[in-house]
Amino acid sequence: MEASKVIHAIYTDDDVLMSAVKKVKAEKHHIEEIYTPFPVHGLDKAMGLAPTRIAITAFMYGLVGLTVAIIMMNFIMIKDWPQNIGGKPSFSYLENMPAFVPIMFELTVFFAAHLMVITFYLRSRMWPFKKAENPDPRTTDDHFLMEIAVHGNESELENLLKETGAVEINLVDKEAH
Amino acid sequence: MYTFSKKLKTFSIILMVLGLLGIGYGFMTSHKSFEEVEHLLESEAHHGGGHGETTHDSHAEASHDTHAASHDSHSDEAHASDEHTKHVEHVQHQIANRPWAALYVAAFFFMMIALGVLAFYAIQVASQAGWSPVLFRVMEGITSYLLPGAVIVVIIALASHFIGHDSLFIWMNPDVTNPESEHYDKLIDGKSGWLSVGGFAIRAIIFIAGWSLYRHFSRKFSIAQDTADDNKNFKKSFRIAAGFLVFFIYTESMMSWDWIMSVDPHWFSTLFGWYVFASMFVSGITVIALISLYLKSRGYLDFVNENHLHDVAKYMFAFSIFWTYLWFSQFMLIWYSNIPEEVTYFIARFNDYKLPFLGMVALNFVFPILMLMNADYKRIPWFVVMTGLVILFGHYIDIFNMIMPATVGDRWFIGIPEISSILLFAGLFILVVFTALTKAPLLVKRYPFRKESEDFHY
């Protein structure tokens, strides 16, 4: 993709931003991105973003962890070397299961939590030496920025955004990734 | 205002009548003569199936062997017939205990729902929850069953001593603390400072009085707040809720020792009070959900939306897990250390109650965790109702597992006495609760968090 033009509309209030989003959506303009310093409740709904599926992945990771725990302890404690340790019944997995439950539980939580976090990092492209993608440093403090793609309708868009209460409207060339 | 529908009223009365008939039948058929029991055991032995048989044999043989060893096997046959008489009498007692235990389990189950709701209500008031005030009147309606329910539990407990010859609590028998008697039990005698009929009755009066006083005043302040022009009543209800919660956690714990743990007077567990609490709390919350959904479906609770349902279902989910945590903690600690004086409790349950003992883990843990994990499912009424009914049944089985092994042993069955008792108390519960619901508007009027609660959105 070649370099394209986008409009950056900057707001100073999350309520104004929310109503602006609704207005821009009603006018059928595509919002590329919104940068906010903190989570704005309901913004994802107003933008029409699809709900996250990360909880579903966490559930599946948890099942993986549970399976790992069961297979691991069944092999070690029952199959490989079934010792008599303090009279605990090591004849079958079920007979000795209560002793394994704390580990089964912890591994389920461990897998679910860590793999979900890693999934989150991968999906949102976050890693230690990543270059920050911040169009305006003020959006990490007290400003809200809405980015809208321009397809030759700059003046119309600018008027619309001014109406919605934007304090600053910039037309910028965006480098294609 | 809610009006008690004629249909529901008739339904509850039918339940009670059916229950009473079945309980009467249970009591009439539970008094078997020595010969009848002897005959019953013989026919069971011939069929080779009865679940009493295996334990009987091993029990008789074990004690027989020790006798034989110590007495150089003199008069083998006299011992055998002695054992036989003892065994038949033992089974005769178990059969006679069954309608008492069935009645007691059901009475306690419905009482504990009301008590759990009262604790939940106090927590909501004391924590100044913003989501739940729209459900306060439903909770107040449910807690109206607490006073009659708790009194009935104590009456059954005491009647089992005076009328039923100690069919529930063997420590109530004066013989067990009398050193002259052949039934003398040193262990129970050692605990007689706590376990005495008088002490039991006095403690029960203190518990019930404390709970009912809180219930009475919280309801009074709640209704007074509707027409007040300041928040004085709200502040008062906040204060007494905090006080009640302190009182509750002590008395609930002691109540569980008195009313449940003492059916096994040789056994003790430190987290038992918490375990019973978890069971009553989750059943109480489930009943809040079920009654709210019923009233909503009749159009009485239009201000309750799916967000409130979602929150209640979250509580059902979370406290099902909390219950499992305590159940497992109690079980695993005892299983792991395997100390004979503690572990008999679970051996009795594992040998004779395998299905209810393990089945309730499926009902109370596996089922709710899978059904209520998804956020969308928690907002679907029929889904919550279905899960709620399973949870309630599971917690009935939980109480069943606490009482039955000590009273009827391997002679348990969920038959006419058990089902009738459930019907009787379910009918009474519906009658009392829904009558109380007609006494006040279903929405608190001037409660400070009312608006927040009505607009509650998850």
Short mmCIF file of N, CA and C in Angstrom, two decimals, chain A residues 41 45 59 88-89 95-96 98-99 101-102, chain B residues 328 331-332 335-338 370 373 457-458:
data_model
loop_
_atom_site.label_atom_id
_atom_site.label_comp_id
_atom_site.label_asym_id
_atom_site.label_seq_id
_atom_site.Cartn_x
_atom_site.Cartn_y
_atom_site.Cartn_z
N HIS A 41 -15.29 3.16 28.79
CA HIS A 41 -16.32 2.13 28.88
C HIS A 41 -17.33 2.27 27.74
N LYS A 45 -18.16 -1.01 21.88
CA LYS A 45 -19.52 -1.23 21.37
C LYS A 45 -19.88 -0.13 20.39
N PHE A 59 -10.09 -20.88 28.34
CA PHE A 59 -10.75 -22.13 28.75
C PHE A 59 -10.03 -23.33 28.14
N LYS A 88 0.27 -44.52 50.61
CA LYS A 88 -0.70 -43.99 49.65
C LYS A 88 -0.93 -45.01 48.54
N PRO A 89 -2.18 -45.21 48.14
CA PRO A 89 -2.47 -46.25 47.15
C PRO A 89 -2.04 -45.82 45.74
N GLU A 95 -7.45 -43.98 42.53
CA GLU A 95 -7.31 -44.25 43.96
C GLU A 95 -6.46 -43.20 44.65
N ASN A 96 -5.51 -42.66 43.93
CA ASN A 96 -4.61 -41.69 44.56
C ASN A 96 -4.93 -40.26 44.13
N PRO A 98 -7.01 -37.74 45.01
CA PRO A 98 -7.07 -36.56 45.89
C PRO A 98 -5.71 -35.91 46.11
N ALA A 99 -4.66 -36.72 46.15
CA ALA A 99 -3.33 -36.16 46.36
C ALA A 99 -2.85 -35.36 45.15
N VAL A 101 -4.94 -33.58 43.11
CA VAL A 101 -5.83 -32.46 42.76
C VAL A 101 -5.17 -31.08 42.90
N PRO A 102 -4.40 -30.82 43.99
CA PRO A 102 -3.77 -29.49 44.05
C PRO A 102 -2.91 -29.18 42.84
N PHE B 328 -13.80 -30.35 49.31
CA PHE B 328 -12.59 -31.10 48.98
C PHE B 328 -11.52 -30.91 50.05
N PHE B 331 -12.41 -33.20 52.82
CA PHE B 331 -12.21 -34.60 52.43
C PHE B 331 -10.73 -34.94 52.30
N MET B 332 -10.00 -34.09 51.56
CA MET B 332 -8.62 -34.49 51.26
C MET B 332 -7.75 -34.50 52.51
N TRP B 335 -8.63 -37.74 54.20
CA TRP B 335 -8.18 -38.87 53.39
C TRP B 335 -6.65 -39.00 53.45
N TYR B 336 -5.98 -37.86 53.39
CA TYR B 336 -4.52 -37.87 53.30
C TYR B 336 -3.89 -38.40 54.59
N SER B 337 -4.33 -37.86 55.72
CA SER B 337 -3.69 -38.27 56.97
C SER B 337 -4.24 -39.61 57.43
N ASN B 338 -5.51 -39.90 57.07
CA ASN B 338 -6.06 -41.23 57.32
C ASN B 338 -5.99 -41.61 58.79
N LEU B 370 -19.59 -25.89 34.35
CA LEU B 370 -19.66 -25.93 32.90
C LEU B 370 -20.83 -25.10 32.37
N MET B 373 -20.27 -20.98 33.23
CA MET B 373 -19.00 -20.29 32.99
C MET B 373 -19.16 -19.22 31.91
N HIS B 457 -26.12 -1.93 35.06
CA HIS B 457 -25.80 -2.46 33.74
C HIS B 457 -24.42 -3.09 33.82
N TYR B 458 -24.35 -4.31 33.37
CA TYR B 458 -23.06 -4.97 33.43
C TYR B 458 -22.32 -4.77 32.13
#
